JSON list of C-alpha atoms and ligand atoms in Angstrom, two decimals:
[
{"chain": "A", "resi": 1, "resn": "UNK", "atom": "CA", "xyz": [0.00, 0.00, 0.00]},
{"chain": "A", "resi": 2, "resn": "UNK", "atom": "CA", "xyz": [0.78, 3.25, -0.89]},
{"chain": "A", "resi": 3, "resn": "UNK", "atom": "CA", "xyz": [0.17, 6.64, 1.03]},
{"chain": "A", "resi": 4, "resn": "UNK", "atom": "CA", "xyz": [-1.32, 9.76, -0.19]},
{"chain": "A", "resi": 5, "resn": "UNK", "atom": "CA", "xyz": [-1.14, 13.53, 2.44]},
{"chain": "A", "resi": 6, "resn": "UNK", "atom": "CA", "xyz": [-4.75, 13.76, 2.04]},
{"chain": "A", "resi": 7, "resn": "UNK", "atom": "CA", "xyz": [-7.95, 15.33, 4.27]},
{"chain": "A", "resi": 8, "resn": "UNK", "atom": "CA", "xyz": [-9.30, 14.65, 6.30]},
{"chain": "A", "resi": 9, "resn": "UNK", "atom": "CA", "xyz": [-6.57, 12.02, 6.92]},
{"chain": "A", "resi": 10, "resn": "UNK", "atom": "CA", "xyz": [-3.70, 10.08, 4.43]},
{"chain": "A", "resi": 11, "resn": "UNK", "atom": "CA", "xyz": [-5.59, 7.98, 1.66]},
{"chain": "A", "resi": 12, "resn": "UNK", "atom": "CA", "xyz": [-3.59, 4.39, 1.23]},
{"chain": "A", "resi": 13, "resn": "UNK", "atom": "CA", "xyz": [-4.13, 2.50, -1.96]},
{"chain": "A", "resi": 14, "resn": "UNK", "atom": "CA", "xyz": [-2.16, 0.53, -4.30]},
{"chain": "A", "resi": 15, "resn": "UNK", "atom": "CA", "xyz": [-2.10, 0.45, -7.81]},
{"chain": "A", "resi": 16, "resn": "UNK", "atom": "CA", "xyz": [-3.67, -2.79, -8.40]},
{"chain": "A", "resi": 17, "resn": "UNK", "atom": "CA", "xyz": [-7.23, -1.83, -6.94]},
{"chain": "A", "resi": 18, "resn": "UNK", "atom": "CA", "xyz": [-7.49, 1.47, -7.52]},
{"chain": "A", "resi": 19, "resn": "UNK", "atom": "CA", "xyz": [-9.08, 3.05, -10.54]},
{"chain": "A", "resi": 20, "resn": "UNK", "atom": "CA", "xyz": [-8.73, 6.59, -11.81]},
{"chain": "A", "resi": 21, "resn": "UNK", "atom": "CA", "xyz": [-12.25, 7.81, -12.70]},
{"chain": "A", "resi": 22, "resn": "UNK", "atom": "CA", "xyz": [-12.56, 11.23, -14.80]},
{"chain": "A", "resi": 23, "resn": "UNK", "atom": "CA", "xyz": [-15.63, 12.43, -14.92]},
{"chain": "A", "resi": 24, "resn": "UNK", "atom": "CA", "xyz": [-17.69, 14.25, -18.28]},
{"chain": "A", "resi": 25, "resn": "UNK", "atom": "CA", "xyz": [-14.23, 15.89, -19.09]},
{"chain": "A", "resi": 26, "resn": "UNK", "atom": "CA", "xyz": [-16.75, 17.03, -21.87]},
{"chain": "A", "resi": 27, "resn": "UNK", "atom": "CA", "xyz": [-16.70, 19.55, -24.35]},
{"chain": "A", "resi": 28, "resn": "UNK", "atom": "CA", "xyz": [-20.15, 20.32, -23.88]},
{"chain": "A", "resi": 29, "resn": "UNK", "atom": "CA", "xyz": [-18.96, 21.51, -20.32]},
{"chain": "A", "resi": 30, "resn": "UNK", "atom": "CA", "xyz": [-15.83, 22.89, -21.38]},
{"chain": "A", "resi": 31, "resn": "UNK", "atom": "CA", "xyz": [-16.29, 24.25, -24.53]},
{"chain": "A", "resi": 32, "resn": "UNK", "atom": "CA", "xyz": [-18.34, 27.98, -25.87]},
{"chain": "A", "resi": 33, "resn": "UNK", "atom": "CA", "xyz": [-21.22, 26.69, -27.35]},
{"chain": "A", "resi": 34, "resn": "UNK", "atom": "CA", "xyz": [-22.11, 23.45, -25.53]},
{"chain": "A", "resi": 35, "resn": "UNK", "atom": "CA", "xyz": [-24.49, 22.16, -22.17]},
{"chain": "A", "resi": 36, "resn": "UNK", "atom": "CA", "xyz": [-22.74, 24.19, -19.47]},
{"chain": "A", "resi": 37, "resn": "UNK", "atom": "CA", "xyz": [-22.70, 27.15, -21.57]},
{"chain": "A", "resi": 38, "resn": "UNK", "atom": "CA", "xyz": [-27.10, 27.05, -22.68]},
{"chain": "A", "resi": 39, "resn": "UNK", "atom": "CA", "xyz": [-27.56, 26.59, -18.82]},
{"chain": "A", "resi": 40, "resn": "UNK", "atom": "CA", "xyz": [-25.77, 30.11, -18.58]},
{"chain": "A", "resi": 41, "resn": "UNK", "atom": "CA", "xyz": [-22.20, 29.71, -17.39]},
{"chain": "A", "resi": 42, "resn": "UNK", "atom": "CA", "xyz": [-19.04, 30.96, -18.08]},
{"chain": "A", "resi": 43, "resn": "UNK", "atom": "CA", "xyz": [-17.10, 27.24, -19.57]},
{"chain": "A", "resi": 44, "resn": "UNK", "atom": "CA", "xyz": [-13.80, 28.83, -18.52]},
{"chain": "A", "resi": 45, "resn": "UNK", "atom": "CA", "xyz": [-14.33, 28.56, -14.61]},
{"chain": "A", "resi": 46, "resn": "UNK", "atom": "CA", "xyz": [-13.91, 24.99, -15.79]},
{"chain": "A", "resi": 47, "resn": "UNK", "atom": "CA", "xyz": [-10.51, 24.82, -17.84]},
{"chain": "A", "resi": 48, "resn": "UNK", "atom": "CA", "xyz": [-7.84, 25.34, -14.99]},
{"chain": "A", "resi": 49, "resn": "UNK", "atom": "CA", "xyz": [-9.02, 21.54, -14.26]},
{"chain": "A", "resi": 50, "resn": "UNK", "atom": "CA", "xyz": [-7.78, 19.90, -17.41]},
{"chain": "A", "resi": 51, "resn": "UNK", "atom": "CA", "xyz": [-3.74, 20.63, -17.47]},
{"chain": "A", "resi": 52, "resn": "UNK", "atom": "CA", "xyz": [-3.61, 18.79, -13.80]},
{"chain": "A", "resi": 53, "resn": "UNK", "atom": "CA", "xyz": [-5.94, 15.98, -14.53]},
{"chain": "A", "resi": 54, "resn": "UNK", "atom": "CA", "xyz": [-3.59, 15.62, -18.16]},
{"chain": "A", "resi": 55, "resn": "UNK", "atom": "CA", "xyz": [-0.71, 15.27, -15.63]},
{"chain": "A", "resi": 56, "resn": "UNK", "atom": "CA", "xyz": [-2.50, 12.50, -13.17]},
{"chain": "A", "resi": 57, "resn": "UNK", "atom": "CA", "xyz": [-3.98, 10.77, -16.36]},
{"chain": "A", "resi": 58, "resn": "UNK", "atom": "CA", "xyz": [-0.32, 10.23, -17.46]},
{"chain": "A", "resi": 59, "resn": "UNK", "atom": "CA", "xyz": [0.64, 9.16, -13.90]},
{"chain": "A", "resi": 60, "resn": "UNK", "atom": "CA", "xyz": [-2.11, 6.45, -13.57]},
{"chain": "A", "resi": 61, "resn": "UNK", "atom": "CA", "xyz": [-1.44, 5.34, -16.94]},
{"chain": "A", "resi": 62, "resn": "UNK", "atom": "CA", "xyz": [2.25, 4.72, -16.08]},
{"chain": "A", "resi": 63, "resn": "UNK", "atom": "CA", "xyz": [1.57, 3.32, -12.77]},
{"chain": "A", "resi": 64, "resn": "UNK", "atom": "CA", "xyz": [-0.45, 0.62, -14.59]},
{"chain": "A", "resi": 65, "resn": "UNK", "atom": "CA", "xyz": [-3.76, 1.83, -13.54]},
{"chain": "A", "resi": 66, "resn": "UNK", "atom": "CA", "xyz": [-6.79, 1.34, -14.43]},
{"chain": "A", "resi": 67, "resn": "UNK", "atom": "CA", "xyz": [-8.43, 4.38, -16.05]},
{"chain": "A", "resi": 68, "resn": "UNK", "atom": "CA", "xyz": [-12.43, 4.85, -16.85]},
{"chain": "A", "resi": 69, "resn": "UNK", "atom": "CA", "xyz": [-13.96, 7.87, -18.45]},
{"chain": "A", "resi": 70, "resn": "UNK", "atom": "CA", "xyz": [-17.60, 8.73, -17.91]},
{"chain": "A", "resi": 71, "resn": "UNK", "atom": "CA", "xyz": [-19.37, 10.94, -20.74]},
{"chain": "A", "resi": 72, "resn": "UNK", "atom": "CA", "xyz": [-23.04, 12.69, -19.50]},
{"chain": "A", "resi": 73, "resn": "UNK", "atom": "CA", "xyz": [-25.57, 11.93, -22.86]},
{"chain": "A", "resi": 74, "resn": "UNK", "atom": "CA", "xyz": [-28.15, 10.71, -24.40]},
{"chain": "A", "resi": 75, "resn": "UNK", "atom": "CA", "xyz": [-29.17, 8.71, -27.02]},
{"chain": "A", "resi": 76, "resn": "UNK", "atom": "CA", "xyz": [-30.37, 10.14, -30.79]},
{"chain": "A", "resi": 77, "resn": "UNK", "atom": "CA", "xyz": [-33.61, 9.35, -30.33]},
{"chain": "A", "resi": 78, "resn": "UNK", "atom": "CA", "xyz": [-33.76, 10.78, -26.44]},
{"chain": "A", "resi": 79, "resn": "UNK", "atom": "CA", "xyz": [-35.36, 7.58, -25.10]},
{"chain": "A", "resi": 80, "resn": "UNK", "atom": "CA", "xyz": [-33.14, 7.68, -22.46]},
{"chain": "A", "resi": 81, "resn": "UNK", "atom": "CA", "xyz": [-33.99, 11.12, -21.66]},
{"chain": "A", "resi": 82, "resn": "UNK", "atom": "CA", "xyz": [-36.16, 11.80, -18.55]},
{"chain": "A", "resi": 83, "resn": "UNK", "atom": "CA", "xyz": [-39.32, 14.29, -19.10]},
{"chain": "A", "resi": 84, "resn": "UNK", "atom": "CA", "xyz": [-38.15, 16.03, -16.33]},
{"chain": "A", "resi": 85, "resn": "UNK", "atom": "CA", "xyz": [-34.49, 16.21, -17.07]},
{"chain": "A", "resi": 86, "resn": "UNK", "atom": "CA", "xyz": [-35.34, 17.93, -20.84]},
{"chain": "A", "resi": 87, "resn": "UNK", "atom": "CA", "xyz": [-37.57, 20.16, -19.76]},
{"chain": "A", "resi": 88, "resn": "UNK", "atom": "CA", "xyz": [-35.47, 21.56, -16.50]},
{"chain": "A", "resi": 89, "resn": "UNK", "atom": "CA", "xyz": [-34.53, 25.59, -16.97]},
{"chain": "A", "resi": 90, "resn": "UNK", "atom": "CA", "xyz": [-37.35, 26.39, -19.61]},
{"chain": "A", "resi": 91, "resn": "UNK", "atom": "CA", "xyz": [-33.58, 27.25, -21.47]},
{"chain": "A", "resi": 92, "resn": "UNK", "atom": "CA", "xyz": [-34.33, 28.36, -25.06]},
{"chain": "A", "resi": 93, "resn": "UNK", "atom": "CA", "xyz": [-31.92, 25.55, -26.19]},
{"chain": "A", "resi": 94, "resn": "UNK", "atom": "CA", "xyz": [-31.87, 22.20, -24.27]},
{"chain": "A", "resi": 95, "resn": "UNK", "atom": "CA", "xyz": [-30.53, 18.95, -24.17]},
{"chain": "A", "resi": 96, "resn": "UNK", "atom": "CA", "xyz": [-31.05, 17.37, -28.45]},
{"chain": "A", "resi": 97, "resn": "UNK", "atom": "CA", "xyz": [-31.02, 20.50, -29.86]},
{"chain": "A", "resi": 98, "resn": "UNK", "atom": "CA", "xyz": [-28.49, 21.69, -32.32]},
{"chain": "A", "resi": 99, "resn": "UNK", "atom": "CA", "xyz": [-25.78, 24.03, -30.92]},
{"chain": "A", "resi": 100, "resn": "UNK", "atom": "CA", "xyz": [-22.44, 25.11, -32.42]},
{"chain": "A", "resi": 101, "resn": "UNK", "atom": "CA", "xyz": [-20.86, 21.38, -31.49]},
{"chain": "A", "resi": 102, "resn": "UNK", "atom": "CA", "xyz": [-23.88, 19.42, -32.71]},
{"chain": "A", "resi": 103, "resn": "UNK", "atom": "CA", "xyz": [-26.81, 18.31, -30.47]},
{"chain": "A", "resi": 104, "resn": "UNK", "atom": "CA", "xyz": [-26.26, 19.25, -27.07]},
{"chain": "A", "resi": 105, "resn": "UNK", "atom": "CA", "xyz": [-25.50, 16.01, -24.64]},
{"chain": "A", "resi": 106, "resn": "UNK", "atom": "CA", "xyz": [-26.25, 14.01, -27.52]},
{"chain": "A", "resi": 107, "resn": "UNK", "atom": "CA", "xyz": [-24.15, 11.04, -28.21]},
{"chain": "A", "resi": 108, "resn": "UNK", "atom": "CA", "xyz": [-22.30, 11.10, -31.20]},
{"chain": "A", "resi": 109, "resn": "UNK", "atom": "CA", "xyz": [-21.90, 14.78, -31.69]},
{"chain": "A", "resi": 110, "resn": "UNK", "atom": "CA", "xyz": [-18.81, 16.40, -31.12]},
{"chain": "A", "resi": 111, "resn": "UNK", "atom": "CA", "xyz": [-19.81, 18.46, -28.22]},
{"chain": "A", "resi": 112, "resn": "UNK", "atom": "CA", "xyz": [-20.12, 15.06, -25.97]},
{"chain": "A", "resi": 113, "resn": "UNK", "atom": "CA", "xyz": [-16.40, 14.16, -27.47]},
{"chain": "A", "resi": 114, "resn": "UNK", "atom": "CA", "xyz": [-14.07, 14.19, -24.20]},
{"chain": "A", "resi": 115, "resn": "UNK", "atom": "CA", "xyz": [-11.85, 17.10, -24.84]},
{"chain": "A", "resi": 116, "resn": "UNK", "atom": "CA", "xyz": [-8.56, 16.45, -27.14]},
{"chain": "A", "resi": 117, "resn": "UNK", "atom": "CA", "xyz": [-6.23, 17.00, -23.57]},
{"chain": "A", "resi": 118, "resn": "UNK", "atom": "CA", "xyz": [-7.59, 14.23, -21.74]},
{"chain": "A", "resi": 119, "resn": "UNK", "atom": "CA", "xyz": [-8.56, 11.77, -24.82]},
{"chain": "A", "resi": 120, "resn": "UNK", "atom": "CA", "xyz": [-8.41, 8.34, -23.79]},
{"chain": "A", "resi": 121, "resn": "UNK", "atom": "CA", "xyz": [-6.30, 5.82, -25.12]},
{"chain": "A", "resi": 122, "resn": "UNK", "atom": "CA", "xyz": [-7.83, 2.18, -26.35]},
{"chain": "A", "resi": 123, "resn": "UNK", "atom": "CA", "xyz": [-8.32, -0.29, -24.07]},
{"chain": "A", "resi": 124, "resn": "UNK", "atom": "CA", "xyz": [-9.77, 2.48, -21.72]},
{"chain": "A", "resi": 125, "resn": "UNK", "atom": "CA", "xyz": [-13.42, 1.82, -20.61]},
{"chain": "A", "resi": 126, "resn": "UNK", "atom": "CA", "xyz": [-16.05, 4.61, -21.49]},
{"chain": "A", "resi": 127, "resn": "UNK", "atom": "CA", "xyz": [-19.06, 4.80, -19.52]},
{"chain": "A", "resi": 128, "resn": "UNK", "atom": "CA", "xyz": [-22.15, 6.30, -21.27]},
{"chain": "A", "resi": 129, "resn": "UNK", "atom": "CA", "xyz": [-24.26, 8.02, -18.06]},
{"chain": "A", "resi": 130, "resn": "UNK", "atom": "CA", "xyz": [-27.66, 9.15, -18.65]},
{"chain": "A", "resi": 131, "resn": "UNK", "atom": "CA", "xyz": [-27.27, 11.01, -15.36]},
{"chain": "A", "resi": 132, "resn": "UNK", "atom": "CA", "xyz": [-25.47, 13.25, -12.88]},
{"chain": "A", "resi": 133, "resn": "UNK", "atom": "CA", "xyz": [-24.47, 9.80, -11.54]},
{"chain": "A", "resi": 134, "resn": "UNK", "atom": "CA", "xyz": [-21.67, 7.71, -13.04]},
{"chain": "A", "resi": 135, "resn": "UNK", "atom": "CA", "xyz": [-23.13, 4.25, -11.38]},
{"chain": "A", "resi": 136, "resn": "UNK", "atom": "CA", "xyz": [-26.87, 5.19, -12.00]},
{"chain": "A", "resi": 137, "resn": "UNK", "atom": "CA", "xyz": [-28.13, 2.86, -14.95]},
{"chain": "A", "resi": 138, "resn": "UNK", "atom": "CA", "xyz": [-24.23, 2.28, -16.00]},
{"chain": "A", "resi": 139, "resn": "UNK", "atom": "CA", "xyz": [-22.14, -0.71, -15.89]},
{"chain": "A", "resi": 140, "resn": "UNK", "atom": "CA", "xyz": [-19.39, 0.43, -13.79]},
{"chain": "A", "resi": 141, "resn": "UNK", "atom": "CA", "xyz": [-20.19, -1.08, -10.77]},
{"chain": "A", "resi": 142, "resn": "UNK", "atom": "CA", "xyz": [-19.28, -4.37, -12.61]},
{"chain": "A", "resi": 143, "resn": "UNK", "atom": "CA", "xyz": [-16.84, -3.29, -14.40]},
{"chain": "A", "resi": 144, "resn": "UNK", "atom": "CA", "xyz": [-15.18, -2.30, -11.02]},
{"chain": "A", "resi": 145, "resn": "UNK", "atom": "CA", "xyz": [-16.45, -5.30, -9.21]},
{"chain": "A", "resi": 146, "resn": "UNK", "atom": "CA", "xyz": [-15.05, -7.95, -12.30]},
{"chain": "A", "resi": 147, "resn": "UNK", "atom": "CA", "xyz": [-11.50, -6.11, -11.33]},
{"chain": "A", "resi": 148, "resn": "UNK", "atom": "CA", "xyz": [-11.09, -5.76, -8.20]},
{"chain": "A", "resi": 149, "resn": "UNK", "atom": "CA", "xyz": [-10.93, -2.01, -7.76]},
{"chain": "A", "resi": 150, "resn": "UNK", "atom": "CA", "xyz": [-11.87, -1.18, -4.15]},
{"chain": "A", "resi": 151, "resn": "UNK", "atom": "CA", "xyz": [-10.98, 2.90, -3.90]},
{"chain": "A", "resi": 152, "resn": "UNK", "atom": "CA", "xyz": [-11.20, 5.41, -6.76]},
{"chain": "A", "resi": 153, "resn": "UNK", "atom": "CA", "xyz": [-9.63, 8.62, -7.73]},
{"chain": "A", "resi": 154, "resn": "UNK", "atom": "CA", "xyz": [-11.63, 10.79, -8.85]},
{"chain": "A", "resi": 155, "resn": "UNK", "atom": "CA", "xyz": [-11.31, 13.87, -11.16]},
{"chain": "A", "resi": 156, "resn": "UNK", "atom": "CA", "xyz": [-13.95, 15.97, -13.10]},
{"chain": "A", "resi": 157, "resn": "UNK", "atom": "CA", "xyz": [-16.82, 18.41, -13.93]},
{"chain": "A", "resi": 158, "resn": "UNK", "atom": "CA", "xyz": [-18.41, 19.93, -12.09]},
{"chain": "A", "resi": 159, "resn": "UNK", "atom": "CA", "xyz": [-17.58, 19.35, -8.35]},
{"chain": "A", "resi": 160, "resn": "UNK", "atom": "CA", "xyz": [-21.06, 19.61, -6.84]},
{"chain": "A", "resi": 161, "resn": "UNK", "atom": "CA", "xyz": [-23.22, 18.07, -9.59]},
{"chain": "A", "resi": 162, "resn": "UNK", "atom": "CA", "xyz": [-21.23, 14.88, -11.41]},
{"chain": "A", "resi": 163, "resn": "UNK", "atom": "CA", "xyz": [-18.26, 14.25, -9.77]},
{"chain": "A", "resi": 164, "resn": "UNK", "atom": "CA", "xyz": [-20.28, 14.99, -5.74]},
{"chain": "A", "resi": 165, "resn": "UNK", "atom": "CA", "xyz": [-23.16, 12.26, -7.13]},
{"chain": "A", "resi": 166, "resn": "UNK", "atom": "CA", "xyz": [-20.50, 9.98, -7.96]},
{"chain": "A", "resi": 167, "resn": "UNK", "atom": "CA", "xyz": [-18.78, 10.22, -5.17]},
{"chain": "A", "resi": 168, "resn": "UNK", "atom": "CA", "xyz": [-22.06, 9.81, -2.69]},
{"chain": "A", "resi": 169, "resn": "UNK", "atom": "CA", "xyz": [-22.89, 6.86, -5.00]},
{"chain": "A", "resi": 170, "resn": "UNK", "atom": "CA", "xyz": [-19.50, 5.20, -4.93]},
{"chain": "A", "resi": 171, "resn": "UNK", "atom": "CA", "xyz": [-19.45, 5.63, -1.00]},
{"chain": "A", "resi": 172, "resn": "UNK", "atom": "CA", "xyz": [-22.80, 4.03, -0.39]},
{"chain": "A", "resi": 173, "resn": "UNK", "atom": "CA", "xyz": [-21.24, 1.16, -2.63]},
{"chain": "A", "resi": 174, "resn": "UNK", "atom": "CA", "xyz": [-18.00, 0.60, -0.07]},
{"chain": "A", "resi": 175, "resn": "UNK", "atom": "CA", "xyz": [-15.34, 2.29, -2.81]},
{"chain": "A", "resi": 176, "resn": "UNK", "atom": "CA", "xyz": [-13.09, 4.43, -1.04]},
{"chain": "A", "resi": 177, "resn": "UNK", "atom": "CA", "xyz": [-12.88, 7.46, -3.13]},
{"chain": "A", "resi": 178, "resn": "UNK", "atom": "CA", "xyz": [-10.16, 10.25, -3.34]},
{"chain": "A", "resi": 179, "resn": "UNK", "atom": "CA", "xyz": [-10.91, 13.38, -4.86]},
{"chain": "A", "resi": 180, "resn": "UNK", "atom": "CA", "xyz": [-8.32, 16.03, -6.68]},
{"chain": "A", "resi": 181, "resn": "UNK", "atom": "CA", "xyz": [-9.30, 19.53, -5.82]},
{"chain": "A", "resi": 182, "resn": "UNK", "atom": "CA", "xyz": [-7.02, 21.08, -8.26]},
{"chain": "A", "resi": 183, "resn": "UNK", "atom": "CA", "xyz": [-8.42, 18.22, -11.30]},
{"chain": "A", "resi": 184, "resn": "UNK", "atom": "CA", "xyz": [-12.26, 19.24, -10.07]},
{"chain": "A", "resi": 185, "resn": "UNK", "atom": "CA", "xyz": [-14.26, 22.82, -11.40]},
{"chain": "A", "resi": 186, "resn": "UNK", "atom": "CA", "xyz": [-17.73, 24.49, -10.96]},
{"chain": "A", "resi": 187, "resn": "UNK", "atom": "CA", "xyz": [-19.52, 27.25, -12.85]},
{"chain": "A", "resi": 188, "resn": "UNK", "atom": "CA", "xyz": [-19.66, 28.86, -9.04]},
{"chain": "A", "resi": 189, "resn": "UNK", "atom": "CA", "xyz": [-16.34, 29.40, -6.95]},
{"chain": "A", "resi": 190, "resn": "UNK", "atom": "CA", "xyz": [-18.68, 29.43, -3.39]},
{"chain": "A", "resi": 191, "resn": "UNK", "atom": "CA", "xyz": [-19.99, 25.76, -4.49]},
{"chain": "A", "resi": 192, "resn": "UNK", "atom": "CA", "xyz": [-15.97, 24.20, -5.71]},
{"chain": "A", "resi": 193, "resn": "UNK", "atom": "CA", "xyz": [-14.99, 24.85, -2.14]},
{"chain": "A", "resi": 194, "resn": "UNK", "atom": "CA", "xyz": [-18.58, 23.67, -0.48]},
{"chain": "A", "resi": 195, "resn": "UNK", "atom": "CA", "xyz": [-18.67, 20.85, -2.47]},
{"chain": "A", "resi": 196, "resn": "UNK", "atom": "CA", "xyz": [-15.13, 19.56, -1.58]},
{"chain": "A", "resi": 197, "resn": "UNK", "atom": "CA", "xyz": [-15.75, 20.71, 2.22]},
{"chain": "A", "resi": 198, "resn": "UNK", "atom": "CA", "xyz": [-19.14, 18.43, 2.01]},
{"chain": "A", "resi": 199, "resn": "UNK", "atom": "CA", "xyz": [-16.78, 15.22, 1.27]},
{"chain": "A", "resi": 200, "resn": "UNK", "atom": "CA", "xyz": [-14.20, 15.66, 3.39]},
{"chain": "A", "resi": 201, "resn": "UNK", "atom": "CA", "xyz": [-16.22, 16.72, 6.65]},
{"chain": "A", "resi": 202, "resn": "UNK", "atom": "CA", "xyz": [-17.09, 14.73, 9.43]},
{"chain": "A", "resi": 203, "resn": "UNK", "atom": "CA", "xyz": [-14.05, 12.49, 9.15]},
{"chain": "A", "resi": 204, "resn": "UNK", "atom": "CA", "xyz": [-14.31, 12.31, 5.12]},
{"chain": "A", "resi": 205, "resn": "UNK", "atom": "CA", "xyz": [-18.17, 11.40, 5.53]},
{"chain": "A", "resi": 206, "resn": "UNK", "atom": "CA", "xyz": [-17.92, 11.05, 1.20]},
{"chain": "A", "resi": 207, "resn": "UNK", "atom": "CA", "xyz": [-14.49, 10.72, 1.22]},
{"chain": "A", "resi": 208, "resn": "UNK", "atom": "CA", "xyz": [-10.81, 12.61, 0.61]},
{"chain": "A", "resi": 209, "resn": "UNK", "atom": "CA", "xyz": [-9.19, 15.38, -0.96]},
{"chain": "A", "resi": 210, "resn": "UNK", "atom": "CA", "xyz": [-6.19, 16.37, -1.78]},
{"chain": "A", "resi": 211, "resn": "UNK", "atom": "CA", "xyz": [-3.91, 18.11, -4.33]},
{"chain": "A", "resi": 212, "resn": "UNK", "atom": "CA", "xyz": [-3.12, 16.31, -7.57]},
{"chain": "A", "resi": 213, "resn": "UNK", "atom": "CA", "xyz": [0.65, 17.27, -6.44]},
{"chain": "A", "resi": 214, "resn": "UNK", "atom": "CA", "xyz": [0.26, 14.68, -3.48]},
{"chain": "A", "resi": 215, "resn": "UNK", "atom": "CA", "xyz": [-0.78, 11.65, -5.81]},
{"chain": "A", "resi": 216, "resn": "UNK", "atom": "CA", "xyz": [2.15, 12.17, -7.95]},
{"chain": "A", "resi": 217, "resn": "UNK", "atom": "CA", "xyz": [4.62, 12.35, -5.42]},
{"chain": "A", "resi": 218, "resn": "UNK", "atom": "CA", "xyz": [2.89, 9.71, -4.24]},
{"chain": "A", "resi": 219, "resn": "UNK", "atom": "CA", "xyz": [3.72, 7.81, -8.00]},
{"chain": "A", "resi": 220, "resn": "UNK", "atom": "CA", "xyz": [6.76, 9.58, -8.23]},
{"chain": "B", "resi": 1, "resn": "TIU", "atom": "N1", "xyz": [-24.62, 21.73, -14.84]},
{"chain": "B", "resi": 1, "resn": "TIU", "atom": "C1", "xyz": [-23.60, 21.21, -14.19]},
{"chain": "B", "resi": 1, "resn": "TIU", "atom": "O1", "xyz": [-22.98, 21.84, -13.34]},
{"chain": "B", "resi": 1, "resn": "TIU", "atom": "N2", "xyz": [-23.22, 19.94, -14.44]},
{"chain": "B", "resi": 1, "resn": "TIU", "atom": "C2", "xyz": [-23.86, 19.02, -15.23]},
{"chain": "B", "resi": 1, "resn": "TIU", "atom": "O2", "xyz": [-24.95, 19.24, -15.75]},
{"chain": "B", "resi": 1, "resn": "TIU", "atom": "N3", "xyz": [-23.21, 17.84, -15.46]},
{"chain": "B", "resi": 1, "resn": "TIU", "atom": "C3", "xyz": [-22.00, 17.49, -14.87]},
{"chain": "B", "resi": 1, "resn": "TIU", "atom": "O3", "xyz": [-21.63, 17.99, -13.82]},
{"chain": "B", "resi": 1, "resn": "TIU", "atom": "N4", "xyz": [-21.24, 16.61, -15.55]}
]
């Protein structure tokens, strides 16, 4: 076992049963003229996360890891689309309609494309999420299960919607989860630090945080 300076204490793990998860690393979240942007945000709150998650993707890889990467979508024909999930906002332009990258959250169209930094490689599993939720109507939870994985680290967008239901859903399933502030971003400053704060409190109720720097001394 490994150890990781973490909060609210050190995170151990080994390389063998540990997965790194990155979460809708999307351009439809990180891109003008995608899903984050029709809801109304600024996409570039979002950016500082993908030149430290680039660094701990090349880590993992070389420490033999395994590495999953979950896309937020739908289906062409929206049949995996809730009522209440399209219809959310009353936004002039919602989830299947055509934007500057294609149909937004639509799989298939280059605005659900992970973005070019943080591409994954073959052999990497990608895990098509109708949700906020990675394991909700997914098959990670076997995929995990089939391998062995027991704690994952987790990086992604955006801290209190994808990556904090992930997290809560990955807890309630016994994976010990580690998440990288610096490799995490929100459309809202005052959530990134509540959201992280609502993991790590009550002696890391979700989970832990810490620094991408402190996994990759930890590989180093
Ligand atoms: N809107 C927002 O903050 N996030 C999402 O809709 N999806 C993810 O977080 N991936």
């Amino acid at each position: 076992m490994q150890s990781i300076v973490a909060e609210p204490y050190d995170f151990a793990f080994d390389a063998a049963t540990t997965a790194l998860v990155i979460i809708d690393m999307q351009r439809d979240f990180l891109e003008p003229g995608g899903f984050g942007a029709a809801l109304g945000n600024d996409v570039g709150l979002l950016r500082s996360a993908i030149a430290p998650t680039e660094r701990v993707l090349r880590a993992c890889r070389a420490a033999g890891m395994l590495v999953v990467h979950t896309r937020e979508g739908h289906r062409p024909d929206l049949s995996d689309l809730a009522p209440a999930k399209r219809v959310r906002g009353r936004f002039p332009t919602g989830i299947g309609d055509l934007g500057p990258m294609g149909r937004i959250l639509v799989r298939g169209e280059p605005g659900h494309d992970i973005v070019p930094e943080l591409a994954p490689e073959p052999g990497e599993p990608v895990v098509d999420k109708p949700g906020k939720g990675a394991f909700y109507a997914t098959d990670l939870e076997v995929m995990l299960r089939s391998r062995g994985t027991a704690r994952l680290i987790v990086c992604g967008v955006t801290t209190e919607v994808c990556v904090n239901t992930t997290v809560r859903e990955a807890n309630d399933r016994g994976f010990d989860c580690l998440v990288l502030e610096d490799c995490t971003g929100s459309y809202f400053p005052e959530f990134q630090q509540a959201a992280l704060d609502m993991i790590k409190a009550q002696g890391g109720i979700f989970g832990f945080v810490a620094p991408s720097a402190a996994l990759l001394s930890a590989l180093a």
